[in-house]
Amino acid sequence: MSSPEQHKDTQIRPVFFVSDGTGLTAEAYGKSLLAQFPKLEFTTRTLAFVDTQKKAVEASNQINAAHLRSGLQPVVFSTLVDDKEQDIIEHCDACVINLFHTFLGPLENCFGEESAHTQGILRTIYGEDSYQVRLDAIDYSLSHDDGVRPDQYDEADLILVGVSRCGKTPTSLYLAMNFSLKACNYPLIEEDLERDTLPDYLLQYKHKMVGLTIKPVPLSKIRRKRRPDSEYASLNVCQREIQVAQKMFDKAGIPVFDTTETSIEEIATYVVRALGISRERTGFV
Amino acid sequence: MSSPEQHKDTQIRPVFFVSDGTGLTAEAYGKSLLAQFPKLEFTTRTLAFVDTQKKAVEASNQINAAHLRSGLQPVVFSTLVDDKEQDIIEHCDACVINLFHTFLGPLENCFGEESAHTQGILRTIYGEDSYQVRLDAIDYSLSHDDGVRPDQYDEADLILVGVSRCGKTPTSLYLAMNFSLKACNYPLIEEDLERDTLPDYLLQYKHKMVGLTIKPVPLSKIRRKRRPDSEYASLNVCQREIQVAQKMFDKAGIPVFDTTETSIEEIATYVVRALGISRERTGFV
């Protein structure tokens, strides 16, 4: 039988993200803090829409139950706005991190003004227009994916160019969804790569264009999943396409980003910075 | 000439989000706090990838310049991990909110363990598999959008059903991108709505199906943008389609969510909860 010490080491600590909204902020923030404890194991759960005292009591019951089951004090990241609900959560036998209240005081001091201290306030400050701008951007990006309708690129906020499977589509969609940008993408295929330069109809948009590249070995691996044993996926072809594309990017003088082992978020953040786009992120909560 | 008091009221306070990564977390968290001061005006700027002391100095120069320009002390939300970089930022004449360090101490106490205190750690804990699962989900959702290939619905994690323009596509994409879920969607069109029930080939998947609905007036407005002066967009047709769809949902016994004036995030959070999906959010930073 393992000693209590050993048993404790293998225990998984319950973590809760509690919010009166979607819980996105609590999760993202909480997880980035937990990541600083890579030796520990956690099991996480988001309790969203906890916007009444009754729901706060239900949440606290779940937290206490997790404590009993695991034998470990849970961690609770809370962005609850309502004081009474927060109080209910703080009465759990848990380590409660109050993401909302902690910084409100310092901000009130900085501004010399009291906060509204109101639940659901984010929803009221985003108007109908913001929603529509975002949906229009998603519509545009979907219907201009993969080189479709380059005759409509006047309307695009930005164009991603690169060889097949270097991350153009997911990044375009991410930019549409999270920045409300009409992002489209153009794949460099065989016939494009036989020329010296990017096509003229693309070059006129180089002020809003970013080249995406990737290392040949990972590209070959990705392509092999889609078309195993193909020329398309062979290391030779991948190397050649990447080199030719890079020359075209250099000639056009557009910024280039290497997407090897980077997340969609990182690629998107780079693209927005490289093009000097000041559009705000539009994630709603 | 306006008095100093009046002049101060109309000033726009600069806000910076400073991060050694994408700045996503700092932005989301910072904005939800700023939203509690709805009478004040802010101009926000994200300084991402501040991962060296040199970049921290450049960032602090920008912050100080913004102070001079606006005449107001900027607010800086920082998630910098490196102590020296954080120190450089804290020497700005700004109200610096330290999102990273503030809660690290309490967590260290809770766990009885020191934190790694390492930059870029999130990137190392997400393996190649996570990236691929996410990309596969996006691929699947794109290629099964709008009722395409219902013969492949075995593979879907969830199916959204509803009349045209009620939010199915953006929500599916969001679920793929942010939860790595193979989310697909099926539009209820004229011939479906002429029947009493959802098609049989859909009903076999009702355990993983959510109905989306919307109020008739907003639906009509949305449809009018796409096809002005059409039957499709008329209030009568919208009302009828919504009513018929609702009866089908009730008959099938699937959960239904009203997407009127709700964000994609809220719809997605509801869907995941309603289906009891425990998949973690997979936003990378």
Coordinates of C-alpha atoms in Angstrom, one line a residue:
Chain A
M1 CA 0.0 0.0 0.0
S2 CA 1.4 3.4 -0.9
S3 CA 2.3 5.8 1.9
P4 CA 0.1 8.9 2.5
E5 CA 3.0 10.9 1.0
Q6 CA 3.0 8.9 -2.2
H7 CA -0.7 8.8 -2.4
K8 CA -0.8 12.6 -2.1
D9 CA 1.6 13.0 -5.0
T10 CA -0.6 11.2 -7.4
Q11 CA -3.8 13.1 -6.4
I12 CA -5.4 15.3 -8.9
R13 CA -6.5 18.7 -7.6
P14 CA -9.9 19.9 -8.6
V15 CA -10.0 23.4 -10.1
F16 CA -13.2 25.4 -10.8
F17 CA -13.7 28.5 -12.9
V18 CA -16.8 30.3 -11.7
S19 CA -18.5 33.1 -13.7
D20 CA -21.8 34.8 -14.1
G21 CA -21.0 34.8 -17.9
T22 CA -19.3 32.3 -20.1
G23 CA -16.3 31.8 -17.9
L24 CA -13.8 32.4 -20.8
T25 CA -11.8 35.0 -18.9
A26 CA -11.6 33.0 -15.7
E27 CA -10.5 29.9 -17.6
A28 CA -7.9 31.6 -19.7
Y29 CA -6.4 33.5 -16.9
G30 CA -6.7 30.6 -14.4
K31 CA -5.0 28.2 -16.7
S32 CA -2.1 30.5 -17.5
L33 CA -1.5 30.7 -13.7
L34 CA -1.8 26.9 -13.2
A35 CA 0.6 26.3 -16.0
Q36 CA 3.3 27.7 -13.7
F37 CA 3.0 24.5 -11.7
P38 CA 3.8 22.0 -14.3
K39 CA 4.6 19.2 -11.9
L40 CA 1.1 19.2 -10.4
E41 CA -2.0 17.6 -11.9
F42 CA -5.4 19.3 -12.1
T43 CA -8.8 18.5 -13.3
T44 CA -10.7 21.6 -14.3
R45 CA -14.4 22.5 -14.6
T46 CA -16.1 25.7 -15.7
L47 CA -19.3 26.7 -13.9
A48 CA -20.8 29.4 -16.2
F49 CA -23.8 31.6 -15.9
V50 CA -23.8 31.5 -12.1
D51 CA -25.9 34.6 -12.0
T52 CA -28.2 34.0 -9.0
Q53 CA -27.5 33.2 -5.3
K54 CA -29.3 29.9 -5.8
K55 CA -26.8 29.0 -8.6
A56 CA -23.9 30.1 -6.4
V57 CA -25.1 27.6 -3.7
E58 CA -25.3 24.8 -6.3
A59 CA -21.8 25.8 -7.4
S60 CA -20.5 25.7 -3.9
N61 CA -22.0 22.3 -3.4
Q62 CA -20.1 21.0 -6.4
I63 CA -16.9 22.5 -5.1
N64 CA -17.3 20.9 -1.7
A65 CA -18.2 17.5 -3.2
A66 CA -15.0 17.7 -5.3
H67 CA -13.1 18.4 -2.1
L68 CA -14.5 15.3 -0.5
R69 CA -13.9 13.1 -3.5
S70 CA -10.3 14.2 -4.1
G71 CA -9.2 14.8 -0.6
L72 CA -7.5 18.0 -1.8
Q73 CA -8.6 21.5 -1.3
P74 CA -10.0 22.8 -4.7
V75 CA -8.8 26.0 -6.3
V76 CA -11.6 28.3 -7.4
F77 CA -11.0 31.1 -9.9
S78 CA -14.0 33.4 -9.6
T79 CA -15.0 36.4 -11.7
L80 CA -18.3 36.8 -10.0
V81 CA -19.4 40.4 -9.8
D82 CA -22.2 40.1 -7.2
D83 CA -20.9 40.4 -3.6
K84 CA -23.5 38.0 -2.1
E85 CA -22.8 35.3 -4.7
Q86 CA -19.0 35.8 -4.2
D87 CA -19.5 35.4 -0.5
I88 CA -21.3 32.1 -0.9
I89 CA -18.4 30.8 -3.0
E90 CA -15.8 32.1 -0.5
H91 CA -17.5 30.0 2.2
C92 CA -16.4 26.8 0.4
D93 CA -13.5 25.0 1.8
A94 CA -11.4 26.0 -1.1
C95 CA -8.6 28.3 -2.1
V96 CA -10.7 31.0 -3.7
I97 CA -9.0 33.4 -6.1
N98 CA -11.1 36.5 -6.6
L99 CA -10.3 37.7 -10.1
F100 CA -12.9 40.4 -10.1
H101 CA -12.7 42.3 -6.8
T102 CA -8.9 42.2 -6.3
F103 CA -8.1 44.8 -8.9
L104 CA -11.3 46.9 -8.8
G105 CA -10.0 48.9 -5.8
P106 CA -6.7 49.9 -7.4
L107 CA -8.5 50.9 -10.6
E108 CA -11.0 53.0 -8.6
N109 CA -8.1 54.8 -7.0
C110 CA -6.4 55.3 -10.4
F111 CA -9.5 56.8 -12.0
G112 CA -10.8 58.6 -8.9
E113 CA -14.2 57.0 -9.7
E114 CA -16.3 54.2 -8.3
S115 CA -17.0 51.2 -10.4
A116 CA -20.4 50.2 -11.6
H117 CA -20.1 46.8 -10.0
T118 CA -22.8 45.4 -12.2
Q119 CA -23.3 41.9 -13.6
G120 CA -23.5 41.4 -17.3
I121 CA -22.2 44.8 -18.2
L122 CA -20.1 43.7 -21.1
R123 CA -23.1 42.6 -23.0
T124 CA -24.7 46.0 -22.8
I125 CA -21.6 47.9 -24.1
Y126 CA -21.4 45.9 -27.3
G127 CA -24.0 47.1 -29.7
E128 CA -25.8 45.3 -32.4
D129 CA -23.3 46.7 -34.9
S130 CA -20.4 44.9 -33.3
Y131 CA -22.1 41.6 -33.6
Q132 CA -22.9 42.3 -37.3
V133 CA -19.4 43.4 -38.1
R134 CA -18.1 40.2 -36.7
L135 CA -20.6 38.0 -38.5
D136 CA -19.9 39.8 -41.8
A137 CA -16.2 39.2 -41.3
I138 CA -16.8 35.5 -40.7
D139 CA -19.1 35.3 -43.8
Y140 CA -16.4 37.1 -45.9
S141 CA -13.6 34.9 -44.7
L142 CA -15.5 31.7 -45.3
S143 CA -16.5 32.7 -48.9
H144 CA -13.0 33.8 -49.8
D145 CA -11.1 30.9 -48.4
D146 CA -8.4 29.1 -50.4
G147 CA -8.1 31.5 -53.3
V148 CA -11.8 31.8 -54.0
R149 CA -12.9 35.2 -55.6
P150 CA -9.6 37.1 -55.7
D151 CA -11.5 39.6 -57.8
Q152 CA -13.2 40.7 -54.5
Y153 CA -9.9 41.3 -52.6
D154 CA -10.5 45.1 -52.6
E155 CA -12.9 44.4 -49.7
A156 CA -10.4 42.3 -47.7
D157 CA -8.7 43.6 -44.6
L158 CA -5.8 41.3 -45.2
I159 CA -4.6 38.4 -47.3
L160 CA -2.6 35.4 -46.2
V161 CA -0.4 33.8 -48.8
G162 CA 1.5 30.5 -48.6
V163 CA 1.8 26.9 -49.8
S164 CA -0.8 24.3 -49.1
R165 CA -1.2 23.3 -45.4
C166 CA 0.8 26.0 -43.8
G167 CA -2.0 27.3 -41.6
K168 CA -3.8 29.9 -43.8
T169 CA -7.4 28.8 -43.3
P170 CA -7.5 28.4 -39.6
T171 CA -5.7 31.7 -39.1
S172 CA -8.0 33.5 -41.5
L173 CA -11.0 32.2 -39.6
Y174 CA -9.5 33.1 -36.3
L175 CA -8.8 36.6 -37.5
A176 CA -12.4 37.0 -38.7
M177 CA -13.9 35.6 -35.5
N178 CA -11.6 37.3 -33.0
F179 CA -10.7 40.5 -34.7
S180 CA -13.7 40.9 -37.0
L181 CA -11.3 41.2 -39.8
K182 CA -12.2 40.2 -43.4
A183 CA -9.3 37.9 -43.7
C184 CA -8.9 35.8 -46.9
N185 CA -6.2 33.4 -48.0
Y186 CA -4.5 32.5 -51.2
P187 CA -2.8 29.1 -51.8
L188 CA 0.4 29.1 -53.9
I189 CA 0.0 26.1 -56.1
E190 CA 2.2 24.5 -58.8
E191 CA 1.5 27.0 -61.5
D192 CA 2.1 30.0 -59.3
L193 CA 5.4 28.5 -58.1
E194 CA 6.6 28.1 -61.7
R195 CA 6.8 31.8 -62.0
D196 CA 9.2 34.3 -60.5
T197 CA 6.8 36.5 -58.7
L198 CA 3.4 36.5 -57.1
P199 CA 0.6 37.0 -59.6
D200 CA 0.0 40.6 -60.5
Y201 CA -3.5 40.6 -59.3
L202 CA -2.1 39.7 -55.8
L203 CA 0.8 42.1 -55.9
Q204 CA -1.5 45.1 -56.0
Y205 CA -2.5 44.1 -52.5
K206 CA 0.9 43.6 -51.0
H207 CA 0.3 46.4 -48.5
K208 CA -2.2 44.1 -46.8
M209 CA -0.5 40.8 -47.4
V210 CA 1.4 38.5 -45.1
G211 CA 3.3 35.4 -46.3
L212 CA 3.1 32.2 -44.1
T213 CA 5.8 29.7 -44.3
I214 CA 6.6 26.5 -42.4
K215 CA 9.6 24.1 -42.1
P216 CA 9.8 21.4 -44.7
V217 CA 9.8 18.3 -42.4
P218 CA 6.7 19.3 -40.4
L219 CA 4.9 20.3 -43.7
S220 CA 5.7 16.9 -45.2
K221 CA 4.3 15.2 -42.1
I222 CA 1.1 17.3 -42.2
R223 CA 0.6 16.6 -45.9
R224 CA 1.2 12.9 -45.5
K225 CA -1.8 12.7 -43.2
R226 CA -4.0 14.1 -45.9
R227 CA -2.4 12.3 -48.9
P228 CA 0.0 9.6 -47.8
D229 CA 2.6 8.4 -50.3
S230 CA 2.0 11.3 -52.6
E231 CA 4.5 13.6 -54.4
Y232 CA 2.6 16.5 -52.8
A233 CA 3.7 15.2 -49.4
S234 CA 7.3 14.3 -50.3
L235 CA 10.1 16.1 -48.5
N236 CA 11.6 17.2 -51.8
V237 CA 8.4 18.8 -53.1
C238 CA 7.8 20.5 -49.7
Q239 CA 11.3 21.9 -49.6
R240 CA 11.1 23.2 -53.1
E241 CA 7.7 24.9 -52.7
I242 CA 8.8 26.6 -49.5
Q243 CA 12.0 27.9 -51.0
V244 CA 10.3 29.2 -54.1
A245 CA 7.5 30.8 -52.0
Q246 CA 10.1 32.5 -49.8
K247 CA 11.8 34.0 -52.9
M248 CA 8.5 35.4 -54.0
F249 CA 7.8 36.9 -50.6
D250 CA 11.2 38.5 -50.5
K251 CA 10.8 39.9 -53.9
A252 CA 7.4 41.4 -53.1
G253 CA 8.7 42.7 -49.8
I254 CA 5.9 41.4 -47.6
P255 CA 6.3 40.3 -44.0
V256 CA 6.7 36.5 -43.5
F257 CA 5.8 34.4 -40.5
D258 CA 7.0 30.8 -39.8
T259 CA 4.0 28.9 -38.5
T260 CA 6.0 25.8 -37.5
E261 CA 4.8 24.7 -34.0
T262 CA 3.0 27.9 -33.4
S263 CA -0.6 28.3 -32.3
I264 CA -3.3 30.0 -34.4
E265 CA -3.4 32.7 -31.7
E266 CA 0.3 33.5 -32.1
I267 CA 0.2 33.6 -35.9
A268 CA -2.8 35.9 -35.8
T269 CA -1.2 38.2 -33.3
Y270 CA 1.9 38.4 -35.5
V271 CA -0.1 39.1 -38.6
V272 CA -2.1 41.9 -37.0
R273 CA 1.1 43.5 -35.7
A274 CA 3.0 43.1 -38.9
L275 CA 0.3 44.9 -40.9
G276 CA -0.1 47.6 -38.2
I277 CA -3.8 46.8 -37.9
S278 CA -5.2 48.5 -34.9
R279 CA -8.5 46.6 -34.9
E280 CA -9.5 45.5 -31.4
R281 CA -10.1 41.9 -30.5
T282 CA -13.8 41.2 -30.5
G283 CA -14.2 38.2 -28.3
F284 CA -17.5 38.7 -26.4
V285 CA -18.2 37.2 -23.0
Chain B
M1 CA -12.4 77.9 -23.0
S2 CA -13.4 74.8 -21.0
S3 CA -12.3 74.5 -17.4
P4 CA -9.7 72.0 -16.4
E5 CA -12.5 69.9 -14.8
Q6 CA -14.5 69.8 -18.1
H7 CA -11.3 69.2 -20.1
K8 CA -10.5 66.2 -17.9
D9 CA -13.9 64.7 -18.4
T10 CA -13.5 64.4 -22.1
Q11 CA -10.0 63.0 -22.0
I12 CA -9.5 59.5 -23.2
R13 CA -7.3 57.4 -20.9
P14 CA -4.6 55.2 -22.5
V15 CA -4.7 51.5 -21.5
F16 CA -2.0 49.0 -22.4
F17 CA -2.0 45.2 -22.2
V18 CA 1.6 44.0 -21.9
S19 CA 2.5 40.3 -22.4
D20 CA 5.4 38.1 -23.3
G21 CA 2.9 36.1 -25.3
T22 CA -0.1 37.1 -27.5
G23 CA -1.7 39.3 -24.8
L24 CA -5.0 37.5 -25.2
T25 CA -5.4 36.9 -21.5
A26 CA -4.4 40.4 -20.4
E27 CA -6.8 41.9 -22.9
A28 CA -9.8 39.8 -22.0
Y29 CA -9.3 40.2 -18.3
G30 CA -8.4 43.9 -18.5
K31 CA -11.4 44.7 -20.7
S32 CA -13.8 43.0 -18.4
L33 CA -12.5 45.1 -15.5
L34 CA -12.6 48.3 -17.5
A35 CA -16.2 47.6 -18.5
Q36 CA -17.1 48.3 -14.9
F37 CA -16.3 51.9 -15.6
P38 CA -18.8 52.6 -18.4
K39 CA -18.7 56.4 -18.0
L40 CA -15.0 56.6 -18.8
E41 CA -13.4 56.5 -22.2
F42 CA -10.3 54.4 -23.0
T43 CA -8.1 53.8 -25.9
T44 CA -6.5 50.4 -25.7
R45 CA -3.3 48.9 -27.1
T46 CA -1.8 45.5 -26.8
L47 CA 2.0 45.1 -26.6
A48 CA 2.6 41.4 -27.4
F49 CA 5.7 39.3 -27.4
V50 CA 7.5 41.6 -24.9
D51 CA 9.9 38.8 -24.0
T52 CA 13.2 40.6 -23.5
Q53 CA 14.3 43.5 -21.3
K54 CA 15.0 45.6 -24.4
K55 CA 11.4 45.1 -25.5
A56 CA 10.2 46.0 -22.1
V57 CA 12.1 49.3 -22.3
E58 CA 10.5 50.0 -25.7
A59 CA 7.1 49.2 -24.2
S60 CA 7.7 51.5 -21.3
N61 CA 8.7 54.3 -23.7
Q62 CA 5.4 53.9 -25.5
I63 CA 3.5 54.0 -22.2
N64 CA 5.3 57.1 -21.1
A65 CA 4.7 58.8 -24.5
A66 CA 1.0 58.0 -24.2
H67 CA 1.0 59.6 -20.7
L68 CA 2.4 62.8 -22.2
R69 CA 0.0 62.9 -25.1
S70 CA -3.1 62.3 -23.1
G71 CA -2.2 64.1 -19.9
L72 CA -3.7 61.1 -18.1
Q73 CA -1.9 58.4 -16.2
P74 CA -2.2 55.2 -18.3
V75 CA -3.3 51.9 -17.0
V76 CA -1.2 48.9 -17.7
F77 CA -2.4 45.4 -17.4
S78 CA 0.7 43.1 -17.4
T79 CA 1.0 39.4 -17.5
L80 CA 4.8 39.5 -17.8
V81 CA 6.5 36.6 -16.1
D82 CA 10.1 37.8 -15.9
D83 CA 10.7 39.9 -12.8
K84 CA 13.2 42.2 -14.5
E85 CA 10.9 43.0 -17.4
Q86 CA 8.0 43.6 -15.0
D87 CA 10.2 45.9 -13.0
I88 CA 10.9 48.0 -16.0
I89 CA 7.2 48.3 -16.7
E90 CA 6.5 49.2 -13.1
H91 CA 8.9 52.2 -13.4
C92 CA 6.5 53.8 -15.9
D93 CA 4.4 56.6 -14.5
A94 CA 1.3 54.5 -14.9
C95 CA -1.1 52.5 -12.8
V96 CA 0.3 49.0 -13.3
I97 CA -1.9 46.1 -12.6
N98 CA 0.3 43.0 -12.2
L99 CA -2.0 40.2 -13.4
F100 CA 0.7 37.5 -13.1
H101 CA 2.4 37.9 -9.8
T102 CA -0.5 38.9 -7.7
F103 CA -2.0 35.5 -7.4
L104 CA 1.1 33.4 -7.7
G105 CA 1.8 33.7 -4.0
P106 CA -1.7 32.6 -2.9
L107 CA -1.5 29.6 -5.2
E108 CA 2.0 28.7 -3.9
N109 CA 0.5 28.7 -0.4
C110 CA -2.4 26.6 -1.5
F111 CA -0.3 24.0 -3.2
G112 CA 2.6 24.1 -0.8
E113 CA 4.8 24.3 -3.8
E114 CA 6.9 26.9 -5.6
S115 CA 5.9 28.0 -9.1
A116 CA 8.1 27.5 -12.1
H117 CA 8.1 31.2 -12.8
T118 CA 9.0 30.6 -16.4
Q119 CA 8.2 32.5 -19.6
G120 CA 6.4 30.7 -22.4
I121 CA 5.5 27.7 -20.3
L122 CA 2.1 27.3 -21.9
R123 CA 3.6 26.6 -25.2
T124 CA 5.6 23.6 -23.8
I125 CA 2.7 21.9 -22.1
Y126 CA 0.6 21.7 -25.2
G127 CA 1.9 18.9 -27.3
E128 CA 1.8 18.5 -31.1
D129 CA -1.3 16.3 -30.6
S130 CA -3.4 19.2 -29.2
Y131 CA -2.6 21.4 -32.2
Q132 CA -3.5 18.6 -34.6
V133 CA -6.8 17.8 -32.8
R134 CA -7.8 21.4 -33.1
L135 CA -6.9 21.6 -36.8
D136 CA -8.7 18.4 -37.5
A137 CA -11.8 19.8 -35.7
I138 CA -11.6 23.0 -37.8
D139 CA -11.2 20.9 -41.0
Y140 CA -14.2 18.8 -40.1
S141 CA -16.4 21.7 -39.2
L142 CA -15.6 23.5 -42.4
S143 CA -16.3 20.5 -44.6
H144 CA -19.5 19.7 -42.8
D145 CA -21.0 23.1 -42.8
D146 CA -24.6 23.8 -43.8
G147 CA -25.8 20.3 -44.1
V148 CA -22.9 19.0 -46.2
R149 CA -22.2 15.2 -45.9
P150 CA -24.8 14.2 -43.2
D151 CA -23.7 10.6 -44.0
Q152 CA -20.5 11.4 -42.0
Y153 CA -22.3 12.6 -38.9
D154 CA -21.1 9.6 -36.9
E155 CA -17.8 11.4 -36.5
A156 CA -19.3 14.6 -35.3
D157 CA -19.1 15.6 -31.7
L158 CA -22.2 17.7 -32.0
I159 CA -24.8 18.9 -34.5
L160 CA -26.5 22.3 -34.5
V161 CA -29.9 22.4 -36.2
G162 CA -32.0 25.4 -37.1
V163 CA -33.5 27.7 -39.7
S164 CA -31.3 29.7 -42.0
R165 CA -29.3 32.6 -40.4
C166 CA -29.8 31.7 -36.8
G167 CA -26.1 31.5 -36.0
K168 CA -25.2 27.8 -36.8
T169 CA -22.1 28.4 -38.9
P170 CA -20.3 30.9 -36.7
T171 CA -21.1 28.8 -33.6
S172 CA -19.9 25.6 -35.2
L173 CA -16.6 27.2 -36.2
Y174 CA -16.2 28.7 -32.8
L175 CA -16.7 25.3 -31.2
A176 CA -14.2 23.8 -33.5
M177 CA -11.6 26.5 -32.9
N178 CA -12.0 27.0 -29.2
F179 CA -13.1 23.6 -28.0
S180 CA -11.5 21.4 -30.7
L181 CA -15.0 19.9 -31.2
K182 CA -16.0 18.4 -34.6
A183 CA -19.1 20.6 -34.7
C184 CA -21.4 20.5 -37.8
N185 CA -24.6 22.2 -38.6
Y186 CA -27.8 21.4 -40.5
P187 CA -30.1 24.0 -42.0
L188 CA -33.9 23.4 -41.8
I189 CA -35.1 24.3 -45.2
E190 CA -38.5 24.4 -46.8
E191 CA -38.8 20.7 -47.5
D192 CA -37.7 19.8 -44.0
L193 CA -40.2 22.2 -42.5
E194 CA -43.1 20.6 -44.5
R195 CA -42.8 17.5 -42.4
D196 CA -43.8 16.9 -38.9
T197 CA -40.5 15.7 -37.6
L198 CA -36.8 16.1 -38.1
P199 CA -35.5 13.8 -40.9
D200 CA -34.8 10.2 -39.6
Y201 CA -31.1 10.4 -40.5
L202 CA -30.8 13.3 -38.1
L203 CA -33.0 11.9 -35.3
Q204 CA -30.5 9.0 -34.8
Y205 CA -28.1 11.7 -33.6
K206 CA -30.4 13.6 -31.2
H207 CA -28.2 12.7 -28.2
K208 CA -25.6 15.1 -29.6
M209 CA -27.9 17.7 -31.2
V210 CA -28.9 21.2 -30.1
G211 CA -31.6 23.3 -31.8
L212 CA -30.9 27.0 -32.3
T213 CA -33.8 29.4 -32.6
I214 CA -34.1 33.2 -32.9
K215 CA -36.9 35.7 -32.6
P216 CA -38.8 36.4 -35.8
V217 CA -38.2 40.2 -36.1
P218 CA -34.4 40.0 -35.7
L219 CA -34.3 37.0 -38.1
S220 CA -36.2 38.9 -40.7
K221 CA -33.8 41.9 -40.3
I222 CA -30.8 39.6 -40.8
R223 CA -32.3 37.9 -43.8
R224 CA -33.3 41.2 -45.4
K225 CA -29.6 42.2 -45.5
R226 CA -28.8 39.1 -47.5
R227 CA -31.9 39.1 -49.7
P228 CA -33.9 42.3 -49.5
D229 CA -37.5 42.2 -50.6
S230 CA -37.7 38.4 -50.6
E231 CA -40.2 36.0 -49.3
Y232 CA -37.4 34.3 -47.4
A233 CA -36.9 37.5 -45.4
S234 CA -40.5 38.4 -44.8
L235 CA -41.8 38.4 -41.2
N236 CA -44.5 35.9 -42.0
V237 CA -42.1 33.3 -43.4
C238 CA -39.7 33.8 -40.5
Q239 CA -42.4 33.4 -37.9
R240 CA -43.7 30.3 -39.6
E241 CA -40.3 28.7 -40.0
I242 CA -39.4 29.4 -36.4
Q243 CA -42.6 27.9 -35.1
V244 CA -42.4 24.8 -37.1
A245 CA -38.8 24.3 -36.2
Q246 CA -39.6 24.7 -32.5
K247 CA -42.3 22.0 -32.7
M248 CA -39.8 19.6 -34.3
F249 CA -37.2 20.3 -31.6
D250 CA -39.9 19.7 -28.9
K251 CA -41.0 16.5 -30.5
A252 CA -37.4 15.3 -30.7
G253 CA -36.7 16.3 -27.2
I254 CA -33.5 18.2 -27.9
P255 CA -32.2 21.2 -26.0
V256 CA -33.0 24.6 -27.7
F257 CA -31.2 27.9 -27.4
D258 CA -32.5 31.3 -28.4
T259 CA -29.6 33.1 -30.2
T260 CA -31.3 36.5 -30.3
E261 CA -28.8 39.2 -29.3
T262 CA -26.4 36.7 -27.8
S263 CA -22.7 36.4 -28.6
I264 CA -21.1 33.4 -30.3
E265 CA -19.3 32.7 -27.1
E266 CA -22.5 32.5 -25.1
I267 CA -24.2 30.2 -27.6
A268 CA -21.1 27.9 -27.6
T269 CA -21.0 27.8 -23.8
Y270 CA -24.6 26.9 -23.6
V271 CA -24.3 24.2 -26.3
V272 CA -21.4 22.6 -24.5
R273 CA -23.2 22.6 -21.2
A274 CA -26.5 21.4 -22.6
L275 CA -24.8 18.4 -24.2
G276 CA -22.7 17.7 -21.1
I277 CA -19.5 17.9 -23.1
S278 CA -16.6 18.0 -20.8
R279 CA -14.1 19.0 -23.5
E280 CA -11.7 21.7 -22.4
R281 CA -11.4 24.9 -24.1
T282 CA -8.3 24.9 -26.3
G283 CA -7.4 28.5 -26.8
F284 CA -3.6 28.6 -26.9
V285 CA -1.6 31.7 -25.9

